[in-house]
XYZ file of N, CA and C in Angstrom:
669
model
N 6.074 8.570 -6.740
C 5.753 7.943 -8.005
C 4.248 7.742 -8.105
N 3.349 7.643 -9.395
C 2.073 7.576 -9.761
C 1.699 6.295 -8.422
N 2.513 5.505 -8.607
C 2.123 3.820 -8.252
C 1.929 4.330 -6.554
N 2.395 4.874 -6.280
C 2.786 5.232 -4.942
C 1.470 6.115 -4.330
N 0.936 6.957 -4.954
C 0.137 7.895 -5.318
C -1.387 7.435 -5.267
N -1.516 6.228 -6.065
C -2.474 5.889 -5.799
C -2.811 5.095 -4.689
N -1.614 4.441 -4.025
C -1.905 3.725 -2.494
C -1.856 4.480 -1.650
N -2.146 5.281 -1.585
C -2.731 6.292 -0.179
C -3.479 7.424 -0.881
N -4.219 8.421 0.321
C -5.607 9.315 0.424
C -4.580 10.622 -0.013
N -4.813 10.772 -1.374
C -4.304 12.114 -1.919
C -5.175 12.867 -2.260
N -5.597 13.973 -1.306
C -6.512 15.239 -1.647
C -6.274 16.295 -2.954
N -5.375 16.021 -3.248
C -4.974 17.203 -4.317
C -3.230 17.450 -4.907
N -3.047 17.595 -5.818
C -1.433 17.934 -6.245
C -1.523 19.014 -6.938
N -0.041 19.802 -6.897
C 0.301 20.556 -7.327
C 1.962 21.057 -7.587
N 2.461 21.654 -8.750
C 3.613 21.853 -8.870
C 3.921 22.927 -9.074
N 5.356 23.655 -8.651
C 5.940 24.536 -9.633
C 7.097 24.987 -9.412
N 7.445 25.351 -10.832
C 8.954 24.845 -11.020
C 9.217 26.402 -11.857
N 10.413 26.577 -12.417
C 11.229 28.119 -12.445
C 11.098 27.730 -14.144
N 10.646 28.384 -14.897
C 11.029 28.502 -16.366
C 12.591 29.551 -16.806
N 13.906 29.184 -17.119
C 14.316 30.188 -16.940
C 14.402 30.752 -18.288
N 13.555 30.562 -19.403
C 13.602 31.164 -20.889
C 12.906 32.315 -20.443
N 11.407 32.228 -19.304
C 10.719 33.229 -19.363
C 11.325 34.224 -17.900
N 11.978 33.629 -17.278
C 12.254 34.050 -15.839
C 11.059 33.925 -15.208
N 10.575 33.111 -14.583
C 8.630 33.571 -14.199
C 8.558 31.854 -13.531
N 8.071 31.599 -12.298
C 7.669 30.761 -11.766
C 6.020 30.430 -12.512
N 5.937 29.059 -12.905
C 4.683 28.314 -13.445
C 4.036 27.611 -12.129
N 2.804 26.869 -12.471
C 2.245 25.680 -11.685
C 1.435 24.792 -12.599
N 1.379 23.855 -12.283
C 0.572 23.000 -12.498
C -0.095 21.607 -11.906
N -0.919 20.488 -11.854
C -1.348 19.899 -11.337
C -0.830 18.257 -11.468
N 0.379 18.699 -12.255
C 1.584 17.172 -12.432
C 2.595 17.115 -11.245
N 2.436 15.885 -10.878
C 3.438 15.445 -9.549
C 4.424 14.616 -9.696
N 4.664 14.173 -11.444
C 5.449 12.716 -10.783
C 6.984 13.404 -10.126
N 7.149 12.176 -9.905
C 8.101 12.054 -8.960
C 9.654 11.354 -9.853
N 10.333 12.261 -10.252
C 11.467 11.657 -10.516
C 12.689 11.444 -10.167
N 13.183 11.202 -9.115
C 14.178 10.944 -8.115
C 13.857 10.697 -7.293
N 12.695 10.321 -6.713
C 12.051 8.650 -6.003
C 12.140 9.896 -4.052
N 12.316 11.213 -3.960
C 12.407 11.577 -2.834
C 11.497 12.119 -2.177
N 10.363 11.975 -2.932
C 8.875 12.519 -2.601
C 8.300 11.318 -2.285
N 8.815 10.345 -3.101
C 7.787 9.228 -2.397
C 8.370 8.384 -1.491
N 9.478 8.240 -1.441
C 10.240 7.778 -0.096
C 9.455 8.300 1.327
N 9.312 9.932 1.355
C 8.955 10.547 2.194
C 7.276 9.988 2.798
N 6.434 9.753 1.556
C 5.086 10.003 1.571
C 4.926 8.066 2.309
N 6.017 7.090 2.104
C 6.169 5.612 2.359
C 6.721 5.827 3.546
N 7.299 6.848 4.304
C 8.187 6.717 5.420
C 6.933 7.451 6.590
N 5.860 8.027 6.126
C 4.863 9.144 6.869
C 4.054 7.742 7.093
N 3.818 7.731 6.101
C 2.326 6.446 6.121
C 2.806 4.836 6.689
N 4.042 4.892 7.009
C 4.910 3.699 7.668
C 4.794 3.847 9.177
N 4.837 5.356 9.498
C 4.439 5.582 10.692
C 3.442 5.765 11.262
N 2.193 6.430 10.795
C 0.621 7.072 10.652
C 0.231 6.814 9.456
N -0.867 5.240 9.070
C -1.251 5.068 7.866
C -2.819 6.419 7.708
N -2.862 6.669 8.774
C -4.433 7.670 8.462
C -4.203 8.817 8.285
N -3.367 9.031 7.393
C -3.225 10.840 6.736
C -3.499 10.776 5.318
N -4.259 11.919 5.153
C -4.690 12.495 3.464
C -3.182 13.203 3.058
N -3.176 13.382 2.375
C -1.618 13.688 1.370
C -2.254 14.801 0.769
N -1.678 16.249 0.546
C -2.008 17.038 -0.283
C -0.013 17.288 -0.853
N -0.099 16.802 -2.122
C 1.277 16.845 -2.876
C 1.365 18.064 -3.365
N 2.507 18.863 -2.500
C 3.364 20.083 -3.129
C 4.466 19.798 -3.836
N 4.878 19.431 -5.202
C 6.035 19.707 -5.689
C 6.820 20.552 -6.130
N 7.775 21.165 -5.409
C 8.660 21.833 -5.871
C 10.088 21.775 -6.081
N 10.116 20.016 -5.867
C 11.685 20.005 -6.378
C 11.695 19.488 -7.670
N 13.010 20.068 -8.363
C 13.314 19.277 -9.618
C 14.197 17.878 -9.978
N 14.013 17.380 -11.070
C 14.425 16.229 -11.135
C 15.872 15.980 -10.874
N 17.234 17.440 -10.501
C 17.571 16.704 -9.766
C 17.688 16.796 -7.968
N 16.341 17.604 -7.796
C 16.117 17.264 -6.281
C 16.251 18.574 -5.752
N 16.591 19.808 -6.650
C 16.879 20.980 -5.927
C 15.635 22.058 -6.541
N 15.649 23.247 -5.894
C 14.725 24.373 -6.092
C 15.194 25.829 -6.189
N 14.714 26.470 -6.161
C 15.363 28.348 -5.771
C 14.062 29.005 -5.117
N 14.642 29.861 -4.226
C 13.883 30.752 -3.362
C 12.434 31.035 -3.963
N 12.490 31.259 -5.039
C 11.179 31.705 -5.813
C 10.284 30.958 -5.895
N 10.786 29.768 -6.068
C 9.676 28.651 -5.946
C 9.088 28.244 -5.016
N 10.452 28.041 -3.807
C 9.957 27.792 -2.278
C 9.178 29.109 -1.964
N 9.119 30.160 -2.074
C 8.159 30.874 -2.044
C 6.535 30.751 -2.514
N 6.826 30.562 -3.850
C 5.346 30.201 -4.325
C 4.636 29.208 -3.659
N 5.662 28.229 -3.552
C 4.446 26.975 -2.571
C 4.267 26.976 -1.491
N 4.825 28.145 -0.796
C 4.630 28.450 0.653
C 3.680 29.218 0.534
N 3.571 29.698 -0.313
C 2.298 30.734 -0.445
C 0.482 30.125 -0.666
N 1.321 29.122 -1.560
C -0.235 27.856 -2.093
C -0.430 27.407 -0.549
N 0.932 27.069 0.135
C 0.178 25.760 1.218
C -0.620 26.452 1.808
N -0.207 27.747 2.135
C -0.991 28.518 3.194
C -2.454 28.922 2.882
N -2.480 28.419 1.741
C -3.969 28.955 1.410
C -5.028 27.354 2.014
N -4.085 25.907 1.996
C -4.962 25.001 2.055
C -5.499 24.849 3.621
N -6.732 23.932 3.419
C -7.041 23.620 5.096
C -6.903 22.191 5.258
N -5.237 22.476 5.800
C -4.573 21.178 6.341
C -4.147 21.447 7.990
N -3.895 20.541 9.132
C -2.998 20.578 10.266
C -1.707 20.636 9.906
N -1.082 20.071 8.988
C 0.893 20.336 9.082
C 1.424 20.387 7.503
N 2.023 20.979 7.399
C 2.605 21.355 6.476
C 4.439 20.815 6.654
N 4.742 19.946 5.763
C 5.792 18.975 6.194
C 6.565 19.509 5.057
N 8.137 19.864 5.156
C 8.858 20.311 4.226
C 10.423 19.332 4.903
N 10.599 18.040 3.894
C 11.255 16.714 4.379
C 12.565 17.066 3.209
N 12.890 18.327 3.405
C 14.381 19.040 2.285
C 14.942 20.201 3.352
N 15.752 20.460 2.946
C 16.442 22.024 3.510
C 16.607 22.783 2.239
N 16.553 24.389 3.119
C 16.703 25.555 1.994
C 18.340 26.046 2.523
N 18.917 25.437 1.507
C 20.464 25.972 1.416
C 20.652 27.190 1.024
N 21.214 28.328 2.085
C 21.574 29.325 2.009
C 22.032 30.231 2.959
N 22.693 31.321 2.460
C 23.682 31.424 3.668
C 23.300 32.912 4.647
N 22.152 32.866 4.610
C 20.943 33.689 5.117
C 19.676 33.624 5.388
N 18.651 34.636 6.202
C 17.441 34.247 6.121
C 16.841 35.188 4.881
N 15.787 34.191 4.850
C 14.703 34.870 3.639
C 13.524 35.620 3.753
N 13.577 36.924 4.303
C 12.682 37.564 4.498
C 11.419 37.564 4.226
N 11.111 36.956 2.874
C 9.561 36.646 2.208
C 9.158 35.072 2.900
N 10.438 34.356 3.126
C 9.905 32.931 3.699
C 9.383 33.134 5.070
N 10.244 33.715 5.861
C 9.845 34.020 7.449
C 8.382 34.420 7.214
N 8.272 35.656 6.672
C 6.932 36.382 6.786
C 5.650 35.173 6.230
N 5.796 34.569 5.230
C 4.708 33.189 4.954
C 5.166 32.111 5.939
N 6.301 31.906 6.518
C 6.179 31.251 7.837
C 5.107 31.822 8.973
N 5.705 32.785 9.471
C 4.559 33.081 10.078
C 3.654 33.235 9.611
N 2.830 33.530 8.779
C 1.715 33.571 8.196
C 0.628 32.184 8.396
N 1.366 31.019 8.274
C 1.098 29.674 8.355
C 1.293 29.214 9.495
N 1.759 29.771 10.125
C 1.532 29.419 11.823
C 0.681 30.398 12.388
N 0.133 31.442 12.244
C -0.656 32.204 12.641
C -2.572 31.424 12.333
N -2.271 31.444 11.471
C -3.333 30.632 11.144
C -3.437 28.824 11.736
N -2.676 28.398 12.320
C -3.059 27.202 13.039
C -2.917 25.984 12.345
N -1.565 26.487 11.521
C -0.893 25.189 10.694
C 0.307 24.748 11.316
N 0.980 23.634 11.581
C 1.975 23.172 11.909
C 2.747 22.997 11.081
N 4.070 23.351 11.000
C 5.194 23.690 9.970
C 6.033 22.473 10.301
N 6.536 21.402 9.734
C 7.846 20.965 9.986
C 8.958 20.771 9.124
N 10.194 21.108 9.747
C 11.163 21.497 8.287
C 12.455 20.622 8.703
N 13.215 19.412 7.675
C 13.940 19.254 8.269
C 15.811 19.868 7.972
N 16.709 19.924 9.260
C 17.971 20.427 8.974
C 18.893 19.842 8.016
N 19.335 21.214 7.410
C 20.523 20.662 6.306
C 21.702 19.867 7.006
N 21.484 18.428 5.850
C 22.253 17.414 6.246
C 23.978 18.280 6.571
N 24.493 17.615 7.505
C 25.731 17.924 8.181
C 25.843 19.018 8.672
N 25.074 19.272 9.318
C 24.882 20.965 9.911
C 23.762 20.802 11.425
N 24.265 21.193 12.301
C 23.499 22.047 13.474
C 22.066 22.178 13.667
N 21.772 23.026 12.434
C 21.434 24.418 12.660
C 21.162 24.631 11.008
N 20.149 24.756 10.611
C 19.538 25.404 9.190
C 18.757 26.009 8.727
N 18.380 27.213 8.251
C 17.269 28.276 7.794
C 16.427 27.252 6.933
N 15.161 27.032 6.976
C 13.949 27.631 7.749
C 14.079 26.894 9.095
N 14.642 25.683 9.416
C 14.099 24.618 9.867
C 14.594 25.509 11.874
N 15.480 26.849 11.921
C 15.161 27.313 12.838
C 14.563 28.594 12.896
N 13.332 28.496 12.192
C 12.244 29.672 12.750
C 11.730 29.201 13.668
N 11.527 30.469 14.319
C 10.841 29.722 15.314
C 9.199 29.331 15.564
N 8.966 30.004 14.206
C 7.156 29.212 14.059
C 7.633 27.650 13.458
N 8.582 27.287 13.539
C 8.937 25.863 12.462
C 9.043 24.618 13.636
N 8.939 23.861 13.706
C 9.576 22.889 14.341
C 10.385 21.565 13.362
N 11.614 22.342 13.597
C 12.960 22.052 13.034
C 13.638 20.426 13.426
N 13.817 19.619 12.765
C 14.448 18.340 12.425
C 15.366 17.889 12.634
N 16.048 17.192 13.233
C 17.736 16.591 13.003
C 17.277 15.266 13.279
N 18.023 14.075 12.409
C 18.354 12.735 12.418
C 19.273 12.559 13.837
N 19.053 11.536 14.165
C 19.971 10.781 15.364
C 20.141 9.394 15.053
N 21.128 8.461 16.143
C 20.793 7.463 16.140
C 20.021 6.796 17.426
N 18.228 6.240 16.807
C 17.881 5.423 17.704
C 16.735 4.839 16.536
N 15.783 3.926 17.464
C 14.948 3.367 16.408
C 13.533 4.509 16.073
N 12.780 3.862 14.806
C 12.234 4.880 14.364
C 10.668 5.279 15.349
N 10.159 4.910 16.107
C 9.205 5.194 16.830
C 8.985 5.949 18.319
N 11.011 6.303 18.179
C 11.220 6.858 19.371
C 11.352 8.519 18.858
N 11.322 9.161 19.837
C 11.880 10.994 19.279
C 12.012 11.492 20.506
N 13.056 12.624 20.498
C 13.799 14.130 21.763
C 13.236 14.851 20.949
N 12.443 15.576 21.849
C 11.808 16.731 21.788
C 11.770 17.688 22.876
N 12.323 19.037 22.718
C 12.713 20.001 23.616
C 12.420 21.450 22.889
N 10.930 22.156 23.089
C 10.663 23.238 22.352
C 11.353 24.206 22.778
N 12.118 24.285 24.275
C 13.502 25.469 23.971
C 14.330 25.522 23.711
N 14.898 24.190 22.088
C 15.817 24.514 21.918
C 15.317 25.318 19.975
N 16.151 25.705 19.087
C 15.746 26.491 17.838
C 15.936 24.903 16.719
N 16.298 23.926 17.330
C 16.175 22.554 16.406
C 15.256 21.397 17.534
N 13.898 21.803 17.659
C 13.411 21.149 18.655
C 13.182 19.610 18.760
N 13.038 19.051 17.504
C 12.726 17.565 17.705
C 14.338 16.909 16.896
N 14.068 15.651 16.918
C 15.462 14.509 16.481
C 14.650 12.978 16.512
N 14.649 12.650 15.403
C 14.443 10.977 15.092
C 15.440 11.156 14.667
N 14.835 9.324 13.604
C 16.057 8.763 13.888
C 16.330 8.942 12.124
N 17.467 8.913 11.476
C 18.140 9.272 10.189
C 18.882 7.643 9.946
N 18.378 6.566 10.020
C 19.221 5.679 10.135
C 18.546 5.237 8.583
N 19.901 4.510 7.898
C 19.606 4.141 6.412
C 18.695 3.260 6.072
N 17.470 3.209 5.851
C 16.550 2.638 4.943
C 16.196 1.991 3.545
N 15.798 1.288 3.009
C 14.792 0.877 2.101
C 13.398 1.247 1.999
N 13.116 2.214 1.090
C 11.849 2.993 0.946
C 11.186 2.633 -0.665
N 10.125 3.120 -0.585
C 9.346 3.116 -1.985
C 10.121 4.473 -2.464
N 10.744 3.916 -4.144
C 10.665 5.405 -4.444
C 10.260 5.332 -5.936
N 10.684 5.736 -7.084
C 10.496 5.787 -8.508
C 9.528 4.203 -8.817
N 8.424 4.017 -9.854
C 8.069 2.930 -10.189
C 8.401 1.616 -9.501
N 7.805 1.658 -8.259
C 7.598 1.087 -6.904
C 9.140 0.497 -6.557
N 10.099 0.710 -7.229
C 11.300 0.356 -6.335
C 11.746 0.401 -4.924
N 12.065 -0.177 -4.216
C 12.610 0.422 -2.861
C 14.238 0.960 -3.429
N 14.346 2.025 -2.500
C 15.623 2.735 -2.417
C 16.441 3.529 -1.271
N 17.389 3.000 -1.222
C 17.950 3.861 0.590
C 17.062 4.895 0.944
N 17.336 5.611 2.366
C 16.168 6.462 2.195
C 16.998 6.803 3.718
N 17.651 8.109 3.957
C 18.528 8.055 5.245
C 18.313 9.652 5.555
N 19.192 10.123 6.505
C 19.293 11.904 6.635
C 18.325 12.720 7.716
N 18.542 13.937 7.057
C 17.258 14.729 7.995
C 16.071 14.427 7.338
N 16.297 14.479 6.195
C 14.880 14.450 4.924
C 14.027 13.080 5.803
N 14.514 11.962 6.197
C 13.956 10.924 6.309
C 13.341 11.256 8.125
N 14.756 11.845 9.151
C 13.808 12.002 10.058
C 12.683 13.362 9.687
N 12.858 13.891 9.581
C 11.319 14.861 9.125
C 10.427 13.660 8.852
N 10.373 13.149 8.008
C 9.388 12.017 7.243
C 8.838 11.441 8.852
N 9.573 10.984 9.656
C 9.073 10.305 10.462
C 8.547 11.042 11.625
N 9.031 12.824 11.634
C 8.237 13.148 13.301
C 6.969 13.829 12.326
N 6.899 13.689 10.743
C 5.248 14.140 10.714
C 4.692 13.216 10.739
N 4.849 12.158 10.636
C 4.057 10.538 11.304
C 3.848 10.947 12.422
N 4.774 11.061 13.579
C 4.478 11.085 14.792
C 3.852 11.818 15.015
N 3.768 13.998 14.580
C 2.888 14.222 15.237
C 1.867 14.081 14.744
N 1.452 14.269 13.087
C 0.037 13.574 13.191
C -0.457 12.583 13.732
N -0.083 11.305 14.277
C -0.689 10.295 15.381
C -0.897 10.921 16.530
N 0.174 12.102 16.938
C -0.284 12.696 18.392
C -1.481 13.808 17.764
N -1.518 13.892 17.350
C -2.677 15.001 16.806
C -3.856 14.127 16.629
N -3.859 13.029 16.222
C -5.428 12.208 16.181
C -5.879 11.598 17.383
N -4.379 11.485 17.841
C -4.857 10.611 19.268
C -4.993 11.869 20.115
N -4.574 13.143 20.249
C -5.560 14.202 21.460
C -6.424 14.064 21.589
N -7.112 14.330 22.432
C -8.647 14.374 22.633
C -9.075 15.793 22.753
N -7.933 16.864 22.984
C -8.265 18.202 22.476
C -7.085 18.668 21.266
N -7.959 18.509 19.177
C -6.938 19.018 18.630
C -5.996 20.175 18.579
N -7.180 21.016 19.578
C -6.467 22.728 19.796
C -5.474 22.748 20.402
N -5.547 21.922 21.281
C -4.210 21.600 21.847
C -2.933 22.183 20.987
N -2.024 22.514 21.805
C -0.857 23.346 21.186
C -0.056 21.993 21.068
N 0.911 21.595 20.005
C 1.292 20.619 19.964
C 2.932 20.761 20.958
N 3.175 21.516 21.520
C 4.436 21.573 21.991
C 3.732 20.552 23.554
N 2.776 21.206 23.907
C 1.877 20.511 25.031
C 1.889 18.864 24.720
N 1.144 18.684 23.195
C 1.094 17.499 23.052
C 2.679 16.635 23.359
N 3.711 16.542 22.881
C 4.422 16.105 22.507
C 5.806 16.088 23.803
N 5.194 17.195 24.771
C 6.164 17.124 26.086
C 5.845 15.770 26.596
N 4.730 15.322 26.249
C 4.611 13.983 27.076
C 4.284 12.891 26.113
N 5.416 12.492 25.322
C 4.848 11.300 24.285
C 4.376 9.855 25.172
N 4.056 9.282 24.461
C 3.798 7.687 24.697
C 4.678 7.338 24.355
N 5.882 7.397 23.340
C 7.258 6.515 23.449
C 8.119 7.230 24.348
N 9.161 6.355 24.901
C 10.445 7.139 25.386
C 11.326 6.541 24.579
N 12.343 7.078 25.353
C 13.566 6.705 24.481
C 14.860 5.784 25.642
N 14.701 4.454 25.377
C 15.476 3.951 26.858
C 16.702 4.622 26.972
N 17.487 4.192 28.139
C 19.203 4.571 28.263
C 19.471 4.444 27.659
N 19.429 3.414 26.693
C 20.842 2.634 25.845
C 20.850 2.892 24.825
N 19.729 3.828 24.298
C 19.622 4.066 22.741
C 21.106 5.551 22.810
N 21.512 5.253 21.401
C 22.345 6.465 21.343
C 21.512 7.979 20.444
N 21.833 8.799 21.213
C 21.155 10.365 20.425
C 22.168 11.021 20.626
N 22.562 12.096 19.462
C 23.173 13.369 19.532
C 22.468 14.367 20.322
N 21.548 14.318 20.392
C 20.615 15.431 21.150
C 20.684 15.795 22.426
């Protein structure tokens, strides 16, 4: 939401969405937020790591969904920006991979961007979120400052998905639960492990084998 927008360091916005009178993907430089799931996300990042700049990609619609074409186009914009991570806190439902996404996946990891994507709710296992330039998402149950992280597996990290109260539409709080929400929280985490390296080149799989949180016995994880 605007309100939301202006309480934190937003470098830039951008949108785009499917016209289907013309068939033809648009853009433009309007972000609001109408189904409160962009800014849930951007309240759940900065809840964890208040020192990140925000560059706003919108490509979902008001009611929360997209098509290949679009997720294309803004995979194509992000890759042009000079950011460290590129956070995608949705899944791409479908019952295949996407040949044009992989190839701008890699593309964006070649270049020395960090991808994180999180898994479609009630599922394993979800395209993009197991490429393997991606580091792929699943919710668990434990608290939110803890995370499992294991880069040989194809869903490498797991916070926590536990139901929330978030900022969302015209500063409301609103549940805020799922993969969408853990994504939200391991790009908090690794951007904090990324500020706190003392070498950023550092490969973040390096970084993150050895966090500063653990996770005690008693917490419960699917992982």
């Amino acid at each position: 939401a605007d309100e939301l927008l202006n309480s934190v360091d937003v470098i830039g916005t951008k949108q785009f969405y499917y016209d289907y009178y013309s068939e033809k993907v648009f853009s433009d430089d309007k972000v609001t937020d109408y189904n409160g799931h962009g800014s849930s996300c951007v309240d759940t990042i900065t809840d964890i790591f208040p020192n990140v700049s925000f560059y706003i990609i919108k490509m979902l619609g008001i009611g929360g969904i997209t098509n290949a074409e679009v997720f294309e186009h803004a995979l194509e914009f992000a890759s042009t920006l000079d950011v460290d991570i590129i956070s995608l806190c949705s899944s791409f439902i479908c019952e295949c991979d996407n040949n044009r996404i992989n190839e701008l996946l890699d593309k964006i990891h070649s270049n020395g961007k960090i991808i994180i994507t999180s898994v479609q709710n009630g599922l394993e296992t979800s395209f993009p979120a197991d490429n393997k330039n991606v580091i792929g998402v699943i919710g668990g149950l434990m608290e939110d400052r803890f995370f499992c992280f294991n880069e040989k597996k194809s869903i490498q990290m797991q916070c926590s998905c536990n139901e929330v109260t978030a900022k969302g539409c015209h500063g409301i709080n609103s549940p805020f639960q799922g993969n969408s929400r853990a994504a939200a929280i391991a790009t908090g985490i690794i951007a904090e492990s990324l500020y706190e390296s003392a070498d950023r080149k550092l490969d973040i799989n390096e970084i993150l084998k050895y966090p500063k949180r653990v996770i005690p016995a008693n917490t419960k994880s699917t992982y």
